[in-house]
mmCIF file of C-alpha atoms in Angstrom:
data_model
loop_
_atom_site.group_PDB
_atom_site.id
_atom_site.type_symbol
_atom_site.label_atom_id
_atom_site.label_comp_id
_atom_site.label_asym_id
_atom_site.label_seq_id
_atom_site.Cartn_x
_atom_site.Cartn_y
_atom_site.Cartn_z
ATOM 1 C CA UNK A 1 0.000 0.000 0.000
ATOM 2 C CA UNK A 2 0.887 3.227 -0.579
ATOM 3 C CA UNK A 3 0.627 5.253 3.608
ATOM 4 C CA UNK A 4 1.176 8.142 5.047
ATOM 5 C CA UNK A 5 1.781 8.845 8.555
ATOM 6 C CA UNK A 6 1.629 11.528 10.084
ATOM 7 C CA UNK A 7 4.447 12.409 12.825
ATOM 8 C CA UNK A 8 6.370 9.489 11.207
ATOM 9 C CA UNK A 9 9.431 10.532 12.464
ATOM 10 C CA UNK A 10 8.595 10.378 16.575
ATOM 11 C CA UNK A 11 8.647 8.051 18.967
ATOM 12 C CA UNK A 12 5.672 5.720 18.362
ATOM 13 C CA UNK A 13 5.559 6.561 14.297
ATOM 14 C CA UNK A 14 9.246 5.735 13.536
ATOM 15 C CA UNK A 15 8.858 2.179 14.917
ATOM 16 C CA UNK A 16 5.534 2.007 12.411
ATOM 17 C CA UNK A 17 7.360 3.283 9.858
ATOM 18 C CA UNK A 18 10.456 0.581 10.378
ATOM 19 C CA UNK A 19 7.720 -2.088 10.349
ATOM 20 C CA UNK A 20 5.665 -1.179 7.407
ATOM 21 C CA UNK A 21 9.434 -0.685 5.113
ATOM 22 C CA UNK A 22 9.852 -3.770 5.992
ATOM 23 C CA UNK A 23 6.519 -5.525 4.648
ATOM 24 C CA UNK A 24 7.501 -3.772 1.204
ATOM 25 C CA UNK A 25 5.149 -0.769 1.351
ATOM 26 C CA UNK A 26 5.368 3.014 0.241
ATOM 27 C CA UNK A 27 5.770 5.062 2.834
ATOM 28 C CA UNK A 28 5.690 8.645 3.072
ATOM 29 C CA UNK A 29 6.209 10.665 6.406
ATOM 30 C CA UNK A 30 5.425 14.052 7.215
ATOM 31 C CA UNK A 31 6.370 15.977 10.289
ATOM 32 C CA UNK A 32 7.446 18.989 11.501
ATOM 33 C CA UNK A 33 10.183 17.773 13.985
ATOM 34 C CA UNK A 34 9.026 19.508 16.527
ATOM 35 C CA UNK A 35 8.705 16.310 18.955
ATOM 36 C CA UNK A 36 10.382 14.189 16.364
ATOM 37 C CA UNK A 37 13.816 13.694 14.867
ATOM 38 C CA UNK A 38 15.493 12.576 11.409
ATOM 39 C CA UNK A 39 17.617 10.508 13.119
ATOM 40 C CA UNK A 40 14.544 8.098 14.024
ATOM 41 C CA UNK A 41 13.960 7.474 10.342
ATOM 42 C CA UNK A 42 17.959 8.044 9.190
ATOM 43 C CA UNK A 43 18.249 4.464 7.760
ATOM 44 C CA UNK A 44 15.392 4.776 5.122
ATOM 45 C CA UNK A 45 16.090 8.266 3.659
ATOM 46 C CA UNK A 46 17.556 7.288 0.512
ATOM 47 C CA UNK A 47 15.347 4.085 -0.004
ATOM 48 C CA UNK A 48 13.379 4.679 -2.789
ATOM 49 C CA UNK A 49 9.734 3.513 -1.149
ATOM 50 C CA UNK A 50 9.908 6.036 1.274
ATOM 51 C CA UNK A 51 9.906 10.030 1.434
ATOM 52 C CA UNK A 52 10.272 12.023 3.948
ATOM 53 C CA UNK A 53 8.472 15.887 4.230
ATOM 54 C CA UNK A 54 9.569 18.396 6.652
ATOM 55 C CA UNK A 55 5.902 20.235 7.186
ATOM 56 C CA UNK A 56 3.518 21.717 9.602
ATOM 57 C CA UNK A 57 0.469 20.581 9.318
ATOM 58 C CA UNK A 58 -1.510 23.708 10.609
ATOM 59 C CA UNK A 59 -1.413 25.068 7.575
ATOM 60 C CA UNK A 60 -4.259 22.988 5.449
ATOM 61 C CA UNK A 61 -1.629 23.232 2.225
ATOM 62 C CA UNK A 62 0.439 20.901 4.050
ATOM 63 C CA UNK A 63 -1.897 18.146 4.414
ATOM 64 C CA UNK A 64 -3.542 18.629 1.268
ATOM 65 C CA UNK A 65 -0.526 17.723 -0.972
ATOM 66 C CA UNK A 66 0.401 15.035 1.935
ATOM 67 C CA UNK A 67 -2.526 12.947 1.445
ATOM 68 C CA UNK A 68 -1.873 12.982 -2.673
ATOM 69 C CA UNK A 69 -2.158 9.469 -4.233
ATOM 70 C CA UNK A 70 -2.198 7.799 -0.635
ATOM 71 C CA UNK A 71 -4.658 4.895 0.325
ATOM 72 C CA UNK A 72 -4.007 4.694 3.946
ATOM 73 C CA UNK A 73 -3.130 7.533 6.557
ATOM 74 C CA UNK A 74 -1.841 6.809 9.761
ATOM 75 C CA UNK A 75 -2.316 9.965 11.658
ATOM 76 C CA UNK A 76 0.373 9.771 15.060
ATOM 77 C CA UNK A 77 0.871 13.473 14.674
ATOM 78 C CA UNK A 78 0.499 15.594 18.053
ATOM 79 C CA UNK A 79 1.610 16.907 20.914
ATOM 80 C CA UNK A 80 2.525 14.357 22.880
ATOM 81 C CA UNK A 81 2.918 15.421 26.532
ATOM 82 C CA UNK A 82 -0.385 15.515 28.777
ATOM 83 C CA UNK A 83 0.910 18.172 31.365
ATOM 84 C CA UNK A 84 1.378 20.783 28.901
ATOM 85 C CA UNK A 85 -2.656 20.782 29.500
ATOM 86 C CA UNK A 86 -2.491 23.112 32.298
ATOM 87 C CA UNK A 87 -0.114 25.746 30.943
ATOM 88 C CA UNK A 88 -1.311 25.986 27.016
ATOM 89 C CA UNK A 89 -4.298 24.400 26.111
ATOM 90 C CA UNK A 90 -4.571 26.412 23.242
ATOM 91 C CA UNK A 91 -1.418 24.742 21.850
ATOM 92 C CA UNK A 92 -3.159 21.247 22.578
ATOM 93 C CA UNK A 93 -6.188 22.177 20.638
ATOM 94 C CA UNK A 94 -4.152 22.977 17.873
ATOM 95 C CA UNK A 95 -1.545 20.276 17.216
ATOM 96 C CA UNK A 96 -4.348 18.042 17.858
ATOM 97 C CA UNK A 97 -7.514 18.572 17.055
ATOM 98 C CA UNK A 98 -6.963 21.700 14.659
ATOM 99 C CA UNK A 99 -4.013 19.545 12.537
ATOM 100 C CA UNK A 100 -6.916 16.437 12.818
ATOM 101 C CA UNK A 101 -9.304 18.442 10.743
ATOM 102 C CA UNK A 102 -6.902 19.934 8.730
ATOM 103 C CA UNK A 103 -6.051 16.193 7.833
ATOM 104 C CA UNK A 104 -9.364 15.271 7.566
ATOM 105 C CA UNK A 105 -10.310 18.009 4.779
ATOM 106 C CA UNK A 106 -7.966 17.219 3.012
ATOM 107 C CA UNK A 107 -8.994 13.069 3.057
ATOM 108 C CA UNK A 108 -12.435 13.619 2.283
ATOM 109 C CA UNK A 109 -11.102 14.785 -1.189
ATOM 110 C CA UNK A 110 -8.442 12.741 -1.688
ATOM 111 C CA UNK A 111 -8.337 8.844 -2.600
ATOM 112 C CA UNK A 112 -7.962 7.825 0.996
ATOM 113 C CA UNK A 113 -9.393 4.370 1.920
ATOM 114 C CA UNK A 114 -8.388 4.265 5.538
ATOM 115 C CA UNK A 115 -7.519 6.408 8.429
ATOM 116 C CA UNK A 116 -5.881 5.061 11.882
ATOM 117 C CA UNK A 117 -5.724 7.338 14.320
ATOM 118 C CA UNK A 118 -3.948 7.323 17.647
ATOM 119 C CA UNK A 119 -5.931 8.621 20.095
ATOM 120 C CA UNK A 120 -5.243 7.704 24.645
ATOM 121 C CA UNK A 121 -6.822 5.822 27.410
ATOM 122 C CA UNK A 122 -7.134 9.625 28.757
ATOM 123 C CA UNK A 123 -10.222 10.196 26.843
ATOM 124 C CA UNK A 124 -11.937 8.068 29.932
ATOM 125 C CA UNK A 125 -10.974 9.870 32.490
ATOM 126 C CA UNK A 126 -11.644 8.595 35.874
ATOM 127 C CA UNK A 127 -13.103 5.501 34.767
ATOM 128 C CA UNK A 128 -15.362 3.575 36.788
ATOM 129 C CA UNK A 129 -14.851 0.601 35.409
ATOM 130 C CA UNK A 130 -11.459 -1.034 35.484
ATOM 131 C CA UNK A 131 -10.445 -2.495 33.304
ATOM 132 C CA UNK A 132 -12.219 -0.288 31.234
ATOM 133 C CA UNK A 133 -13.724 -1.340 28.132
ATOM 134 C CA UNK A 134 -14.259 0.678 24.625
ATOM 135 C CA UNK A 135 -18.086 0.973 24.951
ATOM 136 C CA UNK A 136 -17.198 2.335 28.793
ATOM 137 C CA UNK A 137 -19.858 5.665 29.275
ATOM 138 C CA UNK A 138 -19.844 8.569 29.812
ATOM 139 C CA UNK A 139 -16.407 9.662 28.724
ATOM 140 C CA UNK A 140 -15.107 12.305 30.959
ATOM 141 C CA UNK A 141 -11.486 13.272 30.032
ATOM 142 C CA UNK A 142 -9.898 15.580 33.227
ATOM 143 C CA UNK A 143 -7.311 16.735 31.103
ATOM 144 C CA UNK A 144 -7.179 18.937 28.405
ATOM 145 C CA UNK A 145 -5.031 16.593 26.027
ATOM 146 C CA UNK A 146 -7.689 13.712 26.783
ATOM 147 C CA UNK A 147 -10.475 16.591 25.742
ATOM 148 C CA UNK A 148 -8.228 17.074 22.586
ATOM 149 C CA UNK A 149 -8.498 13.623 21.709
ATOM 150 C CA UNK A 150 -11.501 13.081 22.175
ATOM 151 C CA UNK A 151 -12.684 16.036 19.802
ATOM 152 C CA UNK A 152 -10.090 14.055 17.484
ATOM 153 C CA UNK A 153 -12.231 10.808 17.748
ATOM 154 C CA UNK A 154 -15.487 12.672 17.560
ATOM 155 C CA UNK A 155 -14.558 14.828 14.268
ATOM 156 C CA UNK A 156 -12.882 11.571 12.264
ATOM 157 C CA UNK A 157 -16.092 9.704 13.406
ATOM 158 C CA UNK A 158 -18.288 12.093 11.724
ATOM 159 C CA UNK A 159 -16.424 12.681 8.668
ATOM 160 C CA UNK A 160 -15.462 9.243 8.361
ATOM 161 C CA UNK A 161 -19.529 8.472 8.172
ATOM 162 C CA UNK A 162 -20.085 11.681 5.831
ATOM 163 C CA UNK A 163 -17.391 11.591 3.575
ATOM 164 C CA UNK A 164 -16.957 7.495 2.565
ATOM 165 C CA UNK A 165 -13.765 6.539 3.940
ATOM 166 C CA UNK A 166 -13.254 4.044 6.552
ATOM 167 C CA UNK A 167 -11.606 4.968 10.315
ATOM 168 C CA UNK A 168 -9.665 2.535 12.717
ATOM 169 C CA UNK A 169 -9.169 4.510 16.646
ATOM 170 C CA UNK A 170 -6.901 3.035 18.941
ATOM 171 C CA UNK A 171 -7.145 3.579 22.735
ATOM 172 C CA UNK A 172 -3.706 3.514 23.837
ATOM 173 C CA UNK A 173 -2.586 2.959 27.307
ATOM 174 C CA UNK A 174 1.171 4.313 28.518
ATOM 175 C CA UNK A 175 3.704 3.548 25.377
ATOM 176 C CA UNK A 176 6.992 3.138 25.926
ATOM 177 C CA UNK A 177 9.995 2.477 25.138
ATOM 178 C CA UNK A 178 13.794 3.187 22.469
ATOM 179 C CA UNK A 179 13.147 6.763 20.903
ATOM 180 C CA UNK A 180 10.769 8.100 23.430
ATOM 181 C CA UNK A 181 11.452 11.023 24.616
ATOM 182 C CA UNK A 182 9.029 12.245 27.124
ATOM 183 C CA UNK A 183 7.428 10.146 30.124
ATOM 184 C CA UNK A 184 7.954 8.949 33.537
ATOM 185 C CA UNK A 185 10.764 6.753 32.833
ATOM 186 C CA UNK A 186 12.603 9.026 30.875
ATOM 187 C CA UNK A 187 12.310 11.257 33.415
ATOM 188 C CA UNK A 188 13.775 8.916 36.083
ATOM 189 C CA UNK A 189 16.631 8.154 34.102
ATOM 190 C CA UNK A 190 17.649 12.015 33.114
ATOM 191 C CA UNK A 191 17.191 12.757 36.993
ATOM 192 C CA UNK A 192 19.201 10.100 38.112
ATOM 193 C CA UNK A 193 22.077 10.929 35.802
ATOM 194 C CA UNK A 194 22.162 14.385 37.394
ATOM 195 C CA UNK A 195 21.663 13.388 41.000
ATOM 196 C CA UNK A 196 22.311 9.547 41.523
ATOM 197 C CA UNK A 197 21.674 9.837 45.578
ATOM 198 C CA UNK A 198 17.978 11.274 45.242
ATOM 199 C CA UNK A 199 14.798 10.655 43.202
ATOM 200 C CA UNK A 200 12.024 13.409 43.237
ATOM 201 C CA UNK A 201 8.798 10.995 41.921
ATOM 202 C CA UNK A 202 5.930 13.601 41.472
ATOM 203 C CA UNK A 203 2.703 12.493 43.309
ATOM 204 C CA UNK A 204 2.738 10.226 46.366
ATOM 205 C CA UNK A 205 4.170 7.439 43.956
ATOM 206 C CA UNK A 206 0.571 4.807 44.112
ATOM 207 C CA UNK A 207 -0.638 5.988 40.597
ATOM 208 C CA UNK A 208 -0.903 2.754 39.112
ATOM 209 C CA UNK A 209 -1.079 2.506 35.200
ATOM 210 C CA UNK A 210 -0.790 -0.090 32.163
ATOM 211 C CA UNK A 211 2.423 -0.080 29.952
ATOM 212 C CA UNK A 212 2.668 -1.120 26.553
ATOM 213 C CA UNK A 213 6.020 -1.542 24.626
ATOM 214 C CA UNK A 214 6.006 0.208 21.313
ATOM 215 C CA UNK A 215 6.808 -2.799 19.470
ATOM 216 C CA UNK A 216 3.446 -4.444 20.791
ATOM 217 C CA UNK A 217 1.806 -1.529 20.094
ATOM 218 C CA UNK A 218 3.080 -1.171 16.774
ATOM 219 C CA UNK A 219 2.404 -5.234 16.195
ATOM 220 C CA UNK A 220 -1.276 -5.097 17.339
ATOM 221 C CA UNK A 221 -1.754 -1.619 15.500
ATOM 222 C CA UNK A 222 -1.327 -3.749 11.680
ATOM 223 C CA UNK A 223 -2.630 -6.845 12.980
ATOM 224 C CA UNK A 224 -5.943 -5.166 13.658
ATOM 225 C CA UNK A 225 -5.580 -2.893 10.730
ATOM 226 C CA UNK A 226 -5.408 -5.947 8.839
ATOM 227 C CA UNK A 227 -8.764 -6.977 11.039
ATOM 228 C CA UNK A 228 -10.235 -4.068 10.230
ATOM 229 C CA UNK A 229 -9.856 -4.016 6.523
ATOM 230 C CA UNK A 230 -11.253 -7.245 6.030
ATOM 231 C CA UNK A 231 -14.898 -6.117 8.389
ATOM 232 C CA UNK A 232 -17.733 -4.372 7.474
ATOM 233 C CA UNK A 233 -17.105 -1.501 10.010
ATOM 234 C CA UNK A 234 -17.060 2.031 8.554
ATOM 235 C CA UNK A 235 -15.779 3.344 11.900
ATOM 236 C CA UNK A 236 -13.951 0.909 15.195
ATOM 237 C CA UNK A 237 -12.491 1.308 17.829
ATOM 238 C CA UNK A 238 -9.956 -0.694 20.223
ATOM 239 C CA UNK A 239 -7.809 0.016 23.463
ATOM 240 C CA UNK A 240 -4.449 -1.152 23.091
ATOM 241 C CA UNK A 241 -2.319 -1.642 26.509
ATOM 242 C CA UNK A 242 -1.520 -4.416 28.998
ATOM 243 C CA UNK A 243 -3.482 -7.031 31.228
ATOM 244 C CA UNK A 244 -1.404 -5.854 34.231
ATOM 245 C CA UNK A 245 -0.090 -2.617 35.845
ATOM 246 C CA UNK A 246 2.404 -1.152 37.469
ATOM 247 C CA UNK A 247 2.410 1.831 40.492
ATOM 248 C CA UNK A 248 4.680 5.052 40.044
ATOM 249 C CA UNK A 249 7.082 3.690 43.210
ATOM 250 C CA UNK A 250 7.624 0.180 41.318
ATOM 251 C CA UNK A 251 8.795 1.873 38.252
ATOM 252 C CA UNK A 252 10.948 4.286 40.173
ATOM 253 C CA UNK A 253 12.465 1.357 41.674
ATOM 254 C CA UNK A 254 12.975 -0.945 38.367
ATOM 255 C CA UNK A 255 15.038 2.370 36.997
ATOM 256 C CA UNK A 256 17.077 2.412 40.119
ATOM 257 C CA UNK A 257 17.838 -1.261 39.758
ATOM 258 C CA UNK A 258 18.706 -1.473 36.336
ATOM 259 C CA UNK A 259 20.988 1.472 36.763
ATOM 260 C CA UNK A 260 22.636 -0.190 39.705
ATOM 261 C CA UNK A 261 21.280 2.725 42.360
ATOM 262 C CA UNK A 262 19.604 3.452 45.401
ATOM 263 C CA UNK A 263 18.670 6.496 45.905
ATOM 264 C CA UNK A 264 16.256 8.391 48.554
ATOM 265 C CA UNK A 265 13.344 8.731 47.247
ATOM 266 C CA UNK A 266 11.176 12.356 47.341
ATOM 267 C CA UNK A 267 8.188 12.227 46.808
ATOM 268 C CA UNK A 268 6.322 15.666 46.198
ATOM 269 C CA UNK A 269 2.021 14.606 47.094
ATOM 270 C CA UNK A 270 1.496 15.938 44.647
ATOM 271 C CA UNK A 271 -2.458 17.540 43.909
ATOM 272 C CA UNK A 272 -5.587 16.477 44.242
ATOM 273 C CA UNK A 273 -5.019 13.037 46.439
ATOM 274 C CA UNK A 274 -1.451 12.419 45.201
ATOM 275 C CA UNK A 275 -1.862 12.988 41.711
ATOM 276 C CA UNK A 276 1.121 13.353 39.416
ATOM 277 C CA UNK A 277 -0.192 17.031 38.254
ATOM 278 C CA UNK A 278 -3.536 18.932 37.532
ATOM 279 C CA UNK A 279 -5.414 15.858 35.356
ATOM 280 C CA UNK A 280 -3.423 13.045 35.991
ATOM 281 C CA UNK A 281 -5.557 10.367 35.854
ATOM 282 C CA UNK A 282 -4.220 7.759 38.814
ATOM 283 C CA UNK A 283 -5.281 4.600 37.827
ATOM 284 C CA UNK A 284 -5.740 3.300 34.512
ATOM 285 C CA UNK A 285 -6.133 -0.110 33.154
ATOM 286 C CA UNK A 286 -7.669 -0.777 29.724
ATOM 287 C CA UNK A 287 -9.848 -3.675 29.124
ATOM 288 C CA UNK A 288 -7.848 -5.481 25.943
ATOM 289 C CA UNK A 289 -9.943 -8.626 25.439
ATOM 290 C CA UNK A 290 -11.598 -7.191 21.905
ATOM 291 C CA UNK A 291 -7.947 -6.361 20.510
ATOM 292 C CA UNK A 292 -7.212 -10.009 22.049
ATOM 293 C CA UNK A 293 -10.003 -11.490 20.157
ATOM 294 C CA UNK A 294 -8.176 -10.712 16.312
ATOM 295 C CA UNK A 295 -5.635 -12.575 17.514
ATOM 296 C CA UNK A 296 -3.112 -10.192 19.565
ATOM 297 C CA UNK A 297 -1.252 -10.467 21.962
ATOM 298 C CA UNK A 298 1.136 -8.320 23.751
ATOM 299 C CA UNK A 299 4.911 -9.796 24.132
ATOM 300 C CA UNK A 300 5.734 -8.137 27.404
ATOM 301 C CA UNK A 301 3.505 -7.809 29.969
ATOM 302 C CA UNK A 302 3.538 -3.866 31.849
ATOM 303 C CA UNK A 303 6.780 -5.067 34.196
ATOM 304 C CA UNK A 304 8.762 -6.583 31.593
ATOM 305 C CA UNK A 305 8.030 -3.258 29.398
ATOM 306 C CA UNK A 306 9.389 -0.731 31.852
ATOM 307 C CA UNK A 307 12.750 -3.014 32.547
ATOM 308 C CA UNK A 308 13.221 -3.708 28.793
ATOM 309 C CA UNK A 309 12.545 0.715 27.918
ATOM 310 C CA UNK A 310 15.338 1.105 30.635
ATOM 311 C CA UNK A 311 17.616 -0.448 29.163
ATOM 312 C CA UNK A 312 16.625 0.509 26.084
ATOM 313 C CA UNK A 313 16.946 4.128 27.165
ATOM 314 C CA UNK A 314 20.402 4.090 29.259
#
C-alpha cells in the first residue's frame, strides 16, 4: 500500500514506519520535527519507497498535498505530553484537534481508503470501570489533552460516516519504550544521571497505570488494521495496553535497579489526592480482550516493558 503517517518521524511513528518498510510498502512521512527527529527514520532516507516531508500541518496546504495518491493515513501526529494541559491548552487544541481536521479536509477529497488514528486511554478519564472497556460511558477526560483527543475521535467519526472513507481509533494505554522522549521513565533516568543519591517521583508514587512496549503496540496496531480491513465496520475502535499494571514507586524502583542505584526517594504529594499534576488520571487499566479477540497479543507484559525501555533508554 501506498501510507502516510503523520508524525512518522517520533517516537511511536518511527517504529511504524520501520515495520511497514519492511513488509515492502510506500511510505511517506510528514512531520514537523518539533517532537520528532530525522535521526529516528535516518536508515530509510535514501530508499526509494519512502519520502520524507519536513511540514507543519496547521497550515491545510500541508496536508492537502500530503494525502496525494495515498490509500491509507496513519495519523500519530500531536503533541505528545499531557501536562502541557495546564499551561497551554490552546497549543493542545491545535496540534491536535486543529491539525486532525486539517487532515481530515484534506482526506475527504483525496483517494484515501483508511484512516488510523492514535488517540489515549485519557479520553476516559476517571473511569469507573477497570479495566475499562471501549463501549465504557460517559467519557469524561480531566485533562485537556484527553479533551483534545476526544474532539479528534469525535470529528474523524463524523467525517469518516459523511465523507466514505473508513476509520480505525486506537485507545492507547502508557507507550513506551527506544526513541521516546518524554514520560515517567525518561524522566527517572535524566534525573538520576544528574543526581544519583535522590529521586524526586511527582505524586505520592501509588498511581498505578498499564504499559505497553512500542513494538506491541506497533504489532497489534497492523494486525488489527489488517482486522479491520477485512470487516464491514465504517468506523472501530480498540484500546491497546496491557493485562497488568504497574504503580509510580515500582517503576521508580525498576530504573534504580537497572541502573545499579539506590537512591532516597522524594516524593512531592502531589495535587488532588497524590496525583502526578492537575489531570493526571491515577489509575488506569484498559480492558484489551476485543484487541485479544483478532488474535493479539502483547509480548511483554507492563513489568517486563518498563525493565526492557530502561535499558533501552540508558
Amino acid at each position: 500500500m501506498k501510507i502516510l503517517i503523520t508524525g512518522g518521524a517520533g517516537f511511536i511513528g518511527s517504529h511504524l514506519v520501520d515495520r511497514l518498510m519492511l513488509h515492502g510498502h510506500e511510505v511517506r512521512v510528514l512531520d514537523d520535527l518539533s517532537a520528532g527527529s530525522t535521526e529516528n527514520i535516518e536508515r530509510w532516507l535514501d530508499n526509494e519507497r519512502f519520502e520524507f516531508v519536513r511540514g507543519d500541518m496547521r497550515d491545510p496546504d500541508v496536508s492537502e498535498e500530503a494525502v496525494e495518491g495515498m490509500e491509507a493515513v496513519f495519523h500519530l501526529a500531536a503533541n505528545p505530553e499531557v501536562r502541557i494541559g495546564s499551561q497551554s491548552p490552546e497549543l493542545l487544541y491545535e496540534t491536535n484537534v486543529g491539525v486532525t481536521h486539517n487532515l481530515l479536509e484534506a482526506v475527504k477529497g483525496s483517494d484515501v481508503k483508511y484512516l488510523v488514528f492514535t488517540s489515549s486511554s485519557t479520553i476516559y478519564g476517571e473511569a469507573d470501570v477497570i479495566p475499562t472497556p471501549e463501549d465504557y460511558a460517559p467519557l469524561e477526560p480531566i485533562s485537556v489533552y484527553g479533551g483534545a483527543k476526544l474532539a479528534a475521535e469525535a470529528l474523524i467519526s463524523g467525517y469518516a460516516h459523511t465523507f466514505g472513507f473508513r476509520a480505525l481509533i486506537f485507545r492507547l494505554a502508557n507507550i513506551i519504550g527506544e526513541r521516546s522522549n518524554h514520560g515517567v521513565i525518561y524522566d527517572f533516568i535524566n534525573k538520576l544521571r544528574k543526581n544519583p543519591e535522590e529521586l524526586e517521583i511527582l505524586g505520592d508514587g501509588t498511581q498505578r497505570k498499564s504499559y505497553l512496549h512500542v513494538s506491541d503496540t506497533v504489532e497489534g496496531m497492523l494486525h488489527i488494521f489488517e482486522h479491520f480491513r477485512g470487516s464491514d465496520k465504517t468506523v472501530d475502535f480498540y484500546n491497546l495496553g496491557n493485562d497488568d499494571w504497574v504503580t509510580v514507586l515500582e517503576i521508580a524502583e525498576i530504573v534504580s535497579n537497572e541502573m545499579g542505584l539506590s537512591p532516597e526517594f522524594n516524593f512531592t504529594g502531589g495535587v488532588d489526592g497524590g496525583r502526578g499534576w492537575k489531570g493526571d488520571v491515577k489509575f488506569m487499566r484498559l480492558d484489551i480482550k476485543k484487541a485479544k479477540n483478532t488474535g493479539w497479543r502483547p509480548g511483554l507484559s507492563s513489568y517486563g516493558a518498563v525493565s526492557r525501555t530502561v535499558r533501552e533508554l540508558l
